[in-house]
Structure formats: C-alpha cells, structure tokens
Coordinates of C-alpha atoms in Angstrom, one line a residue:
A1 CA 68.2 76.9 -39.2
A2 CA 72.0 77.8 -39.1
L3 CA 71.5 79.7 -35.9
G4 CA 70.7 76.4 -34.2
S5 CA 67.2 77.3 -33.1
T6 CA 65.4 75.5 -35.9
P7 CA 66.2 71.8 -36.8
G8 CA 65.3 72.3 -40.4
A9 CA 62.6 73.4 -42.7
V10 CA 60.7 72.5 -45.9
V11 CA 60.3 75.4 -48.3
D12 CA 57.6 75.0 -50.9
I13 CA 57.8 77.6 -53.7
S14 CA 54.9 78.3 -56.0
L15 CA 56.1 79.8 -59.3
Q16 CA 52.6 81.1 -59.9
E17 CA 52.5 82.9 -56.6
A18 CA 56.1 84.3 -57.1
L19 CA 55.0 85.7 -60.4
A20 CA 51.8 87.1 -58.8
T21 CA 54.0 89.3 -56.5
L22 CA 55.4 91.0 -59.6
A23 CA 51.9 91.6 -61.0
M24 CA 50.7 93.3 -57.9
T25 CA 48.9 96.2 -59.5
E26 CA 47.1 94.0 -62.0
L27 CA 45.9 91.7 -59.3
T28 CA 44.9 94.5 -56.9
R29 CA 43.0 96.2 -59.7
A30 CA 41.1 93.0 -60.5
G31 CA 40.4 92.4 -56.8
Q32 CA 39.1 95.9 -56.2
T33 CA 37.2 96.6 -59.4
G34 CA 36.5 93.2 -60.9
R35 CA 38.1 94.4 -64.1
S36 CA 41.5 93.9 -65.7
W37 CA 43.4 95.5 -68.5
Q38 CA 43.1 94.2 -72.0
R39 CA 45.9 91.9 -72.9
K40 CA 46.2 93.6 -76.3
R41 CA 48.5 96.6 -75.5
L42 CA 49.6 97.7 -79.0
T43 CA 49.3 101.4 -79.3
D44 CA 48.5 102.9 -75.9
G45 CA 52.0 104.2 -75.2
N46 CA 52.0 102.6 -71.8
G47 CA 49.4 105.2 -70.7
A48 CA 51.6 108.0 -72.2
T49 CA 54.1 107.6 -69.4
V50 CA 56.8 105.9 -71.3
C51 CA 57.2 105.1 -75.0
I52 CA 59.7 104.0 -77.6
L53 CA 60.4 106.2 -80.6
P54 CA 62.1 105.3 -83.8
A55 CA 65.5 107.0 -84.4
S56 CA 67.8 107.2 -87.4
D57 CA 69.9 104.4 -86.0
G58 CA 67.5 102.4 -83.8
Y59 CA 65.2 103.5 -81.1
A60 CA 65.0 105.7 -78.0
A61 CA 62.7 105.6 -75.0
I62 CA 61.3 108.6 -73.3
S63 CA 59.2 109.1 -70.2
P64 CA 57.8 112.7 -69.8
R65 CA 55.1 111.5 -67.3
E66 CA 54.8 114.7 -65.3
E67 CA 53.3 117.8 -66.8
K68 CA 56.5 119.8 -66.4
Q69 CA 58.4 117.0 -68.1
W70 CA 56.0 117.0 -71.0
Q71 CA 56.5 120.8 -71.5
A72 CA 60.2 120.3 -71.4
W73 CA 60.0 117.5 -73.9
L74 CA 58.0 119.7 -76.3
A75 CA 60.7 122.4 -76.0
A76 CA 63.4 119.8 -76.6
M77 CA 61.6 118.8 -79.9
G78 CA 61.7 122.5 -81.0
S79 CA 58.3 123.5 -79.7
P80 CA 56.2 122.1 -82.6
D81 CA 52.9 123.7 -83.5
W82 CA 51.0 120.5 -82.8
G83 CA 52.2 120.6 -79.2
R84 CA 49.7 123.4 -78.6
E85 CA 46.7 121.5 -79.9
P86 CA 43.9 120.9 -77.4
R87 CA 43.9 117.1 -78.2
F88 CA 47.4 116.9 -76.5
A89 CA 46.8 119.4 -73.7
R90 CA 46.4 117.1 -70.8
K91 CA 47.8 113.6 -70.0
A92 CA 44.3 112.1 -70.5
D93 CA 44.1 113.8 -73.9
R94 CA 47.4 112.4 -74.9
I95 CA 46.3 108.9 -74.0
A96 CA 43.1 109.3 -75.9
N97 CA 44.9 110.5 -79.0
W98 CA 48.0 108.4 -78.6
D99 CA 48.2 107.0 -82.1
A100 CA 48.3 110.5 -83.6
L101 CA 50.7 111.8 -81.0
H102 CA 53.2 108.9 -81.4
A103 CA 53.1 109.4 -85.2
L104 CA 53.9 113.1 -84.8
M105 CA 56.8 112.5 -82.3
S106 CA 58.1 109.8 -84.6
E107 CA 58.3 112.2 -87.6
W108 CA 60.7 114.2 -85.5
S109 CA 62.7 111.4 -83.8
R110 CA 63.5 109.6 -87.1
Q111 CA 65.7 112.5 -88.0
H112 CA 68.1 112.0 -85.1
P113 CA 70.4 109.3 -83.6
K114 CA 69.1 107.5 -80.5
Q115 CA 71.9 108.7 -78.2
W116 CA 71.4 112.3 -79.3
I117 CA 67.6 112.0 -78.5
A118 CA 68.4 110.6 -75.1
D119 CA 71.1 113.2 -74.3
T120 CA 68.8 116.1 -75.5
A121 CA 66.0 114.8 -73.3
Q122 CA 68.2 114.3 -70.2
T123 CA 69.6 117.8 -70.6
A124 CA 66.0 119.0 -70.3
H125 CA 65.6 116.8 -67.2
V126 CA 63.2 114.4 -69.2
P127 CA 64.0 110.8 -68.4
S128 CA 65.2 109.1 -71.6
F129 CA 67.6 106.4 -72.7
P130 CA 68.6 104.8 -76.1
L131 CA 67.6 101.2 -76.7
R132 CA 70.9 99.4 -76.6
E133 CA 71.8 96.1 -78.0
L134 CA 73.6 93.9 -75.5
S135 CA 76.7 94.1 -77.6
E136 CA 76.8 97.8 -76.9
Q137 CA 77.1 97.3 -73.2
F138 CA 80.7 96.2 -73.3
E139 CA 81.9 99.7 -74.2
S140 CA 80.0 101.4 -71.4
P141 CA 82.2 103.7 -69.3
Q142 CA 79.7 103.4 -66.4
L143 CA 80.0 99.7 -66.2
A144 CA 83.8 99.9 -66.7
E145 CA 84.2 102.3 -63.7
H146 CA 82.2 99.9 -61.5
G147 CA 84.3 96.9 -62.7
F148 CA 81.1 95.1 -63.5
W149 CA 82.3 92.6 -66.1
R150 CA 84.2 89.5 -65.1
Q151 CA 86.0 87.1 -67.3
V152 CA 84.6 83.6 -67.8
A153 CA 86.2 81.2 -70.3
G154 CA 87.6 84.2 -72.3
R155 CA 84.3 86.0 -72.4
Q156 CA 82.8 88.9 -70.4
A157 CA 80.0 87.9 -68.0
P158 CA 77.9 90.0 -65.7
G159 CA 79.3 90.6 -62.3
F160 CA 77.7 91.5 -59.0
P161 CA 75.3 94.5 -59.4
A162 CA 76.2 96.4 -56.2
Q163 CA 79.1 98.2 -54.7
L164 CA 79.7 97.2 -51.1
S165 CA 81.7 98.7 -48.2
H166 CA 81.6 98.0 -44.5
A167 CA 81.7 100.1 -41.3
A168 CA 83.9 99.1 -38.4
A169 CA 82.0 97.9 -35.3
P170 CA 81.9 94.8 -33.0
P171 CA 79.6 91.9 -34.1
K172 CA 76.0 92.5 -33.1
P173 CA 74.0 89.2 -32.7
L174 CA 70.7 88.9 -34.4
P175 CA 67.6 89.0 -32.1
Q176 CA 66.5 85.8 -30.5
Q177 CA 64.3 83.7 -32.8
G178 CA 60.8 85.2 -33.0
P179 CA 57.6 84.3 -34.9
L180 CA 59.2 85.5 -38.2
P181 CA 62.8 85.5 -39.4
L182 CA 63.4 89.2 -39.1
F183 CA 61.5 89.7 -35.9
G184 CA 63.1 92.3 -33.6
L185 CA 64.8 94.2 -36.5
R186 CA 63.9 97.7 -37.5
V187 CA 64.0 99.2 -41.0
L188 CA 63.9 103.0 -41.9
D189 CA 62.2 103.2 -45.3
F190 CA 63.0 106.3 -47.3
S191 CA 62.0 104.6 -50.6
W192 CA 59.2 105.4 -52.9
V193 CA 57.2 104.2 -56.0
I194 CA 58.0 100.5 -56.6
A195 CA 61.5 99.1 -56.2
G196 CA 62.2 100.3 -52.6
P197 CA 58.6 99.9 -51.3
T198 CA 58.5 96.4 -52.6
A199 CA 61.8 95.6 -50.8
T200 CA 60.5 97.0 -47.5
R201 CA 57.2 95.2 -48.0
H202 CA 59.1 91.9 -48.1
L203 CA 61.1 92.8 -45.1
A204 CA 57.9 93.6 -43.2
A205 CA 56.4 90.3 -44.3
M206 CA 59.5 88.6 -42.8
G207 CA 58.8 90.3 -39.5
A208 CA 60.9 93.5 -39.5
E209 CA 59.4 96.7 -38.1
V210 CA 59.3 99.0 -41.1
I211 CA 58.9 102.8 -40.5
K212 CA 58.1 104.5 -43.8
V213 CA 59.1 108.2 -44.1
E214 CA 56.9 110.3 -46.5
A215 CA 56.8 113.9 -47.4
P216 CA 53.9 116.2 -46.5
G217 CA 50.9 116.3 -48.9
P218 CA 50.2 113.3 -51.2
G219 CA 53.1 111.3 -49.9
D220 CA 54.4 108.4 -51.9
P221 CA 53.2 108.5 -55.5
G222 CA 52.1 104.9 -55.1
R223 CA 49.2 106.1 -53.0
G224 CA 47.6 107.4 -56.2
S225 CA 47.3 103.9 -57.6
E226 CA 46.7 100.3 -56.5
L227 CA 50.4 100.0 -55.5
H228 CA 50.0 101.3 -51.9
T229 CA 47.2 98.8 -51.2
V230 CA 49.8 96.1 -51.5
L231 CA 53.1 97.8 -50.7
G232 CA 51.9 99.8 -47.7
Q233 CA 50.8 96.7 -45.7
A234 CA 52.4 96.0 -42.3
K235 CA 54.4 99.3 -42.2
K236 CA 54.3 102.2 -39.8
A237 CA 54.6 105.7 -41.2
V238 CA 55.8 109.1 -40.3
V239 CA 55.4 112.4 -42.3
L240 CA 58.6 114.5 -42.2
D241 CA 59.3 117.7 -44.1
L242 CA 63.0 117.1 -44.7
K243 CA 63.4 120.7 -45.7
Q244 CA 63.1 121.6 -42.1
P245 CA 66.1 121.1 -39.7
E246 CA 63.8 119.7 -37.0
A247 CA 62.6 116.9 -39.3
V248 CA 66.1 116.0 -40.3
A249 CA 67.0 115.7 -36.7
I250 CA 64.1 113.3 -36.1
A251 CA 65.2 111.3 -39.1
K252 CA 68.8 111.1 -37.7
R253 CA 67.5 110.0 -34.4
L254 CA 65.4 107.2 -36.0
A255 CA 68.5 106.1 -38.0
T256 CA 70.4 105.6 -34.7
E257 CA 67.6 103.2 -33.6
C258 CA 67.3 101.2 -36.9
D259 CA 69.2 98.2 -38.3
V260 CA 68.6 98.9 -42.0
L261 CA 67.9 102.0 -44.1
I262 CA 66.6 101.8 -47.7
E263 CA 66.3 104.7 -50.1
N264 CA 65.9 105.1 -53.9
F265 CA 65.9 108.8 -54.4
A266 CA 67.9 110.5 -57.2
T267 CA 71.6 110.5 -56.7
G268 CA 72.7 113.2 -54.2
V269 CA 69.3 113.8 -52.6
M270 CA 70.0 112.1 -49.3
D271 CA 73.5 113.7 -49.0
R272 CA 72.0 117.2 -49.6
L273 CA 69.5 116.5 -46.8
G274 CA 72.3 115.6 -44.4
L275 CA 71.2 111.9 -44.4
G276 CA 73.9 110.3 -46.5
A277 CA 75.4 107.0 -45.7
A278 CA 78.7 108.4 -44.3
E279 CA 76.9 110.8 -41.9
L280 CA 74.3 108.2 -40.7
Q281 CA 76.8 105.4 -40.3
A282 CA 79.1 107.7 -38.3
L283 CA 76.1 108.1 -35.9
N284 CA 75.2 104.4 -36.1
P285 CA 78.1 102.1 -37.3
D286 CA 75.7 99.1 -37.0
L287 CA 73.4 100.6 -39.7
T288 CA 73.1 98.9 -43.1
Y289 CA 72.5 101.7 -45.6
I290 CA 71.0 100.5 -48.9
S291 CA 70.7 102.7 -52.0
A292 CA 69.0 101.7 -55.2
S293 CA 69.3 103.9 -58.3
G294 CA 69.2 103.5 -62.0
M295 CA 73.0 103.6 -62.6
G296 CA 74.5 103.5 -59.1
R297 CA 75.7 106.4 -57.1
T298 CA 79.1 106.8 -58.7
G299 CA 80.3 107.0 -62.3
P300 CA 79.7 109.3 -65.4
E301 CA 76.0 108.3 -65.7
A302 CA 75.2 108.4 -61.9
K303 CA 72.9 111.5 -62.2
A304 CA 70.9 110.3 -65.2
V305 CA 67.1 110.6 -64.6
A306 CA 65.8 107.0 -64.8
Y307 CA 62.8 104.8 -64.2
G308 CA 62.8 101.0 -64.2
T309 CA 60.9 100.7 -67.5
L310 CA 63.4 103.0 -69.2
L311 CA 66.3 101.0 -67.8
Q312 CA 64.8 97.9 -69.4
C313 CA 65.3 99.7 -72.7
Y314 CA 68.8 100.8 -71.9
A315 CA 70.0 97.4 -70.6
G316 CA 68.9 95.6 -73.8
F317 CA 66.0 93.8 -72.2
A318 CA 63.2 95.5 -74.2
G319 CA 65.1 94.7 -77.4
L320 CA 65.1 91.0 -76.5
N321 CA 61.6 90.9 -75.1
R322 CA 59.9 91.6 -78.4
H323 CA 58.6 89.8 -81.4
P324 CA 61.0 89.6 -84.4
E325 CA 60.2 92.0 -87.2
R326 CA 58.1 94.2 -84.9
P327 CA 59.0 97.4 -83.2
P328 CA 60.1 96.9 -79.6
R329 CA 57.8 97.7 -76.7
V330 CA 58.7 98.4 -73.1
G331 CA 56.6 95.4 -72.0
F332 CA 56.0 94.2 -68.5
A333 CA 57.5 96.4 -65.7
W334 CA 60.0 93.7 -64.6
L335 CA 63.0 95.6 -63.3
D336 CA 61.4 97.5 -60.4
P337 CA 59.8 94.4 -58.7
M338 CA 62.8 92.3 -59.5
C339 CA 65.0 94.7 -57.6
G340 CA 62.4 94.7 -54.9
L341 CA 63.2 91.0 -54.5
L342 CA 67.0 91.5 -54.7
L343 CA 67.2 94.3 -52.1
P344 CA 65.8 92.3 -49.1
F345 CA 68.3 89.6 -49.9
L346 CA 71.1 92.1 -49.7
A347 CA 69.6 93.5 -46.4
A348 CA 69.4 90.1 -44.8
A349 CA 72.9 89.1 -46.0
S350 CA 74.3 92.4 -44.5
L351 CA 72.6 91.7 -41.2
W352 CA 74.1 88.2 -41.2
R353 CA 77.5 89.7 -41.9
R354 CA 77.1 92.2 -39.1
A355 CA 76.2 89.4 -36.7
H356 CA 79.4 87.5 -37.5
Q357 CA 82.0 90.2 -38.5
G358 CA 80.5 93.4 -37.2
G359 CA 79.6 96.7 -38.7
G360 CA 76.9 97.9 -41.0
T361 CA 77.2 97.6 -44.8
R362 CA 76.9 100.3 -47.4
V363 CA 75.1 98.8 -50.4
D364 CA 75.0 100.8 -53.6
L365 CA 72.8 98.9 -56.1
S366 CA 72.7 99.7 -59.8
M367 CA 69.4 98.7 -61.3
V368 CA 70.7 98.5 -64.8
E369 CA 73.5 96.2 -63.6
A370 CA 70.9 94.1 -61.7
L371 CA 69.0 93.6 -65.0
L372 CA 72.2 92.7 -66.9
W373 CA 73.0 90.3 -64.1
T374 CA 69.8 88.3 -65.0
L375 CA 70.7 88.3 -68.7
A376 CA 73.9 86.2 -68.5
E377 CA 72.9 83.8 -71.3
P378 CA 72.1 86.5 -74.0
V379 CA 75.1 88.5 -72.8
L380 CA 77.3 85.5 -73.7
E381 CA 75.4 84.9 -76.9
A382 CA 76.0 88.5 -78.0
Q383 CA 79.7 87.8 -77.9
T384 CA 79.6 84.6 -79.9
E385 CA 76.9 85.5 -82.5
G386 CA 77.4 89.3 -82.7
S387 CA 74.0 90.0 -81.1
A388 CA 71.3 88.3 -79.1
K389 CA 68.3 87.8 -81.3
P390 CA 64.7 88.6 -80.1
K391 CA 62.6 85.4 -80.1
G392 CA 59.2 86.6 -79.2
N393 CA 57.2 83.7 -77.9
R394 CA 59.6 81.1 -79.4
D395 CA 61.5 78.8 -77.1
P396 CA 64.8 77.0 -78.1
A397 CA 63.7 73.7 -76.6
M398 CA 60.0 73.6 -77.1
S399 CA 57.9 74.0 -80.3
P400 CA 55.2 75.0 -80.9
H401 CA 55.4 77.5 -78.0
G402 CA 53.1 80.5 -77.9
V403 CA 49.9 82.3 -77.0
Y404 CA 46.9 81.9 -79.2
P405 CA 43.5 83.7 -79.5
C406 CA 40.4 81.8 -78.6
Q407 CA 36.7 82.4 -79.0
G408 CA 35.4 85.4 -77.1
E409 CA 36.7 88.8 -76.1
D410 CA 40.3 88.9 -74.9
A411 CA 40.4 85.1 -74.5
W412 CA 43.8 83.3 -75.0
L413 CA 45.5 80.0 -74.6
A414 CA 49.2 79.5 -73.7
L415 CA 50.6 76.3 -75.2
A416 CA 54.0 74.6 -74.9
V417 CA 54.9 71.3 -76.7
R418 CA 57.8 69.7 -74.9
G419 CA 58.6 66.7 -77.1
D420 CA 57.6 64.4 -80.0
T421 CA 54.9 62.5 -78.1
E422 CA 53.1 65.8 -77.2
W423 CA 53.5 67.0 -80.8
Q424 CA 51.9 63.8 -82.2
A425 CA 49.0 64.2 -79.7
L426 CA 48.5 67.8 -80.8
C427 CA 48.5 66.8 -84.5
R428 CA 45.7 64.4 -83.7
L429 CA 43.7 67.2 -82.1
V430 CA 44.3 70.2 -84.4
P431 CA 43.0 69.4 -88.0
G432 CA 45.4 71.8 -89.8
L433 CA 48.4 70.0 -88.4
A434 CA 47.6 66.6 -89.8
N435 CA 49.3 67.1 -93.2
L436 CA 52.5 68.7 -91.9
T437 CA 55.6 66.7 -92.3
A438 CA 57.5 68.5 -89.6
Q439 CA 58.3 66.0 -86.8
S440 CA 61.6 66.8 -85.1
L441 CA 62.2 69.9 -83.0
A442 CA 64.3 71.5 -85.7
E443 CA 61.6 70.8 -88.4
R444 CA 58.9 72.2 -86.2
Q445 CA 60.9 75.3 -85.4
A446 CA 61.5 75.9 -89.2
A447 CA 57.7 75.5 -89.8
A448 CA 56.7 77.6 -86.8
E449 CA 54.7 80.2 -88.8
R450 CA 52.6 77.5 -90.5
I451 CA 52.1 75.6 -87.3
D452 CA 51.0 78.8 -85.5
A453 CA 48.5 79.6 -88.2
A454 CA 47.0 76.1 -87.9
I455 CA 46.7 76.3 -84.2
M456 CA 45.1 79.8 -84.4
A457 CA 42.6 78.5 -86.9
W458 CA 41.6 75.8 -84.4
S459 CA 41.8 77.9 -81.2
G460 CA 39.7 80.6 -82.7
T461 CA 36.7 78.2 -82.8
Q462 CA 37.2 77.1 -79.2
T463 CA 36.6 78.8 -75.9
A464 CA 39.8 78.9 -73.9
E465 CA 38.3 76.5 -71.3
H466 CA 37.3 74.0 -73.9
A467 CA 40.7 74.1 -75.6
L468 CA 42.4 73.7 -72.3
A469 CA 40.3 70.6 -71.5
S470 CA 40.9 69.1 -74.9
L471 CA 44.7 69.6 -74.6
R472 CA 44.8 68.1 -71.1

C-alpha cells in the first residue's frame, strides 16, 4: 500500500490458522495417516532425541539424537556397563525402553552440576545446555557482548535479537507490483531442518522465487519426516556438493543473481566453504545475507552445538512452560517455527531498506535472544520478584483455566472462565462447585486445586462434545 499501487487492504488474521502453521508436522501426520500423537507425553523423552536430566543444582538438557552423538554421550558419562545392553542399542530400542534409560542416566546426572554436564557434553560435540532461570540470563557474557539488554525504567529488558550491518550500494527499487507481495524477488535457500526452511516457505508463499540448495544423498533431514511435505512447497531445488570447487562456483553465481540468502548452518560452515557474508556481498552488494544460529555468529558461545528445543531450555522458556511441583519438560517445539516467522520479516524489512537507502543487509539472528525477546514480561518479573514462577495452565486474569480429561481415550476439554458471570454459570452446571464459597478471582485462584478436582469429576463423565455443548 505504501508504494502507492494499492489503495489499502483488509487483513483478517485467524489465530487458529496462525497456530496451525506452528503445528505443521502434527497436522501433516494427521492428514496423511489419519492418526495423531497422544496428548499425554509424560515419559517418552521426546522420542529419545532431546531430554531433561536432573542435576545436583537443577536440570540439564541433552540431545544425542544421532548415533555418533549417542556413543559420544556414553563416553562422556564414563562408558557405563548398561550402555552396552541390547535394550539400548538402537534409537528405536532406546525409545521403547525410555523409562529405564532415563532413570539410569539420571543416577549419573544427579551427581553433577548442570553447567558441568552441559560443558562435558559440548566438549564431546553432544548438544547440551543447562536449564537456566531467567534471572541467570543477566550475567551471560554472550548477551553482554551482543549488547542485548536495554534499560527500561531502571530494569533490564530484552533488546533486538539480531546484529545488523549494511553494504554500500545505490538504492534498488522493488519489482513492480505482481500477484503477490514478493513477486519478482529471488531467494537462495541454504537452510535446513525447521527454522530456515519455515522462513523460506513463508517467503515463497509471498511470491518470492526460492531456490533450495541441498547436499547429495538424503538432502535436508526434513525429507525424512512430515516436515518437507509442508516446507518444501513452492520451492525450486538444486543439489550441490559444496566440497567441490565447481559446486561452490555455481553457488556464488546464484548468489549474484539473488536478492536474499538465508542459512542456518553451524557457525563457521559457510565461511569455510567460501560462501560467507563478506565474500558474497563483495560479489553482490545488493544481497541481503541472513544467518540464524543458536547463539549468533559472534561471542564466547557462538560455536555451541544447539537445537531449538535445547535453546528453549537454555533461555528459561522450558522452566516457565511447566506445571508447578513437576519436573520440567521441553514441551512444544516453539522456537524453530517462531524464528521461521521472524526471519521473513527481517528479509522483507531489509529489502524495503535496500529500496530506499541502498545496499544489502547482513542479518545475524541469535535464536536464544529471539526467544528472550518474546519473554519480556517474565524477564521483568524476574527482576522484581527474584524469579519468574512456572504457572502451568493457570492464568493471572482467568480462573478456572485449564485442560480437563473427558470420557473416552485421549479426549480433553479446554476451559477458561473470564469473570464472575461465567463462574456463576459454571457453578450451576458442575455439581461439585455448588458448595464452594470462592466467588472473586482471588478466591477462585486460591481454591484452584479444589475447583479443578470438581471440574474433572464432572468432565470425566461427559464426552468432550457434550461438555462443550453444555458450556456453550
């Protein structure tokens, strides 16, 4: 609209559809197989790819998802005898015997501090981080080097989660308006797994021509799951063995003909291939070069081996996203798809800047900073109350507020009571609430356990559909 070619627009956002883009693998699995995962995910260790272990001073998260990483992790634990047992030989065996495996690893981990566990694992090239409280983030040398914190009313608040620099070049107008906003722009996609491919999928959906570069053989690991079904749509692809000079030359030629490059390899990989930002922007000053990595490309922790689910633990998100008095779980894989939404915004903003001021932009996104950027309220709370407390399904403004089991297998009801009128209507419907004296929000919150028990006693006798109809 600001370009003058469109008089205005109405944008109608569906929160349900926005959330569905984050649950892409779950929806694709259901669509392709007619089956979904159980909602009860208590002791499966997230498929033995990432888990949380108790430490002497908290918790540590590990992710030995590849076979070589599992063998390195066994060695880091001192090569215990049980590591050679057939029930833990393959990944499928470890999943099948997860409860026993987690108990054995926990016996070892309880003897050591969380940071020591993570450092020992990272030294063995096994992805691992301690579970941090938000209050621990303020002493981070990594965040300090990036100048992440900003002062707001005497407290530290999250700053912008990316380092930016700009190449010098004349302004380059955006293409004339096409059928979609990014029509006429070309993106070179060196990304893999979730965060980067999600970003380039959104750019493709907005009309950009996306050329995905994959290695020979199996290609992107996402092809081994439901991910590629969603994230591979509307993209072109080329296979390049970047260990060969000829392939690197092709990649460089493509970069001179593209507007945006996105990559999320480990720190140093693109530079070693001769495809770093400085080299490619020297060839194409109009190129916006976007990197996404766990900790950012600079700083004392830049080379840490990281996955999004581990960074959720490191940033403090997993500690908040838990039920009180229960051990933390990694939970929903939120950070990767969230960064997949942030990166296209940065790409579009960089193209807008290029059109007005000239030159491509170097964007160095830190995923852990991006997650902290979304936690502004608990970050401030951690400075006033000493720590941000996990609330489980509780809500500060609504009570009762939770998820309750219904009649049948894996059947549940989500319920939120927004005020006194709704509470009184619920009391008339649920027999066990009739004798409760709790009326105000504060009283209901204080009696939350008794209220939840009464609602569960009622919901357990109802189908989810009948309970929904009664509540409506």
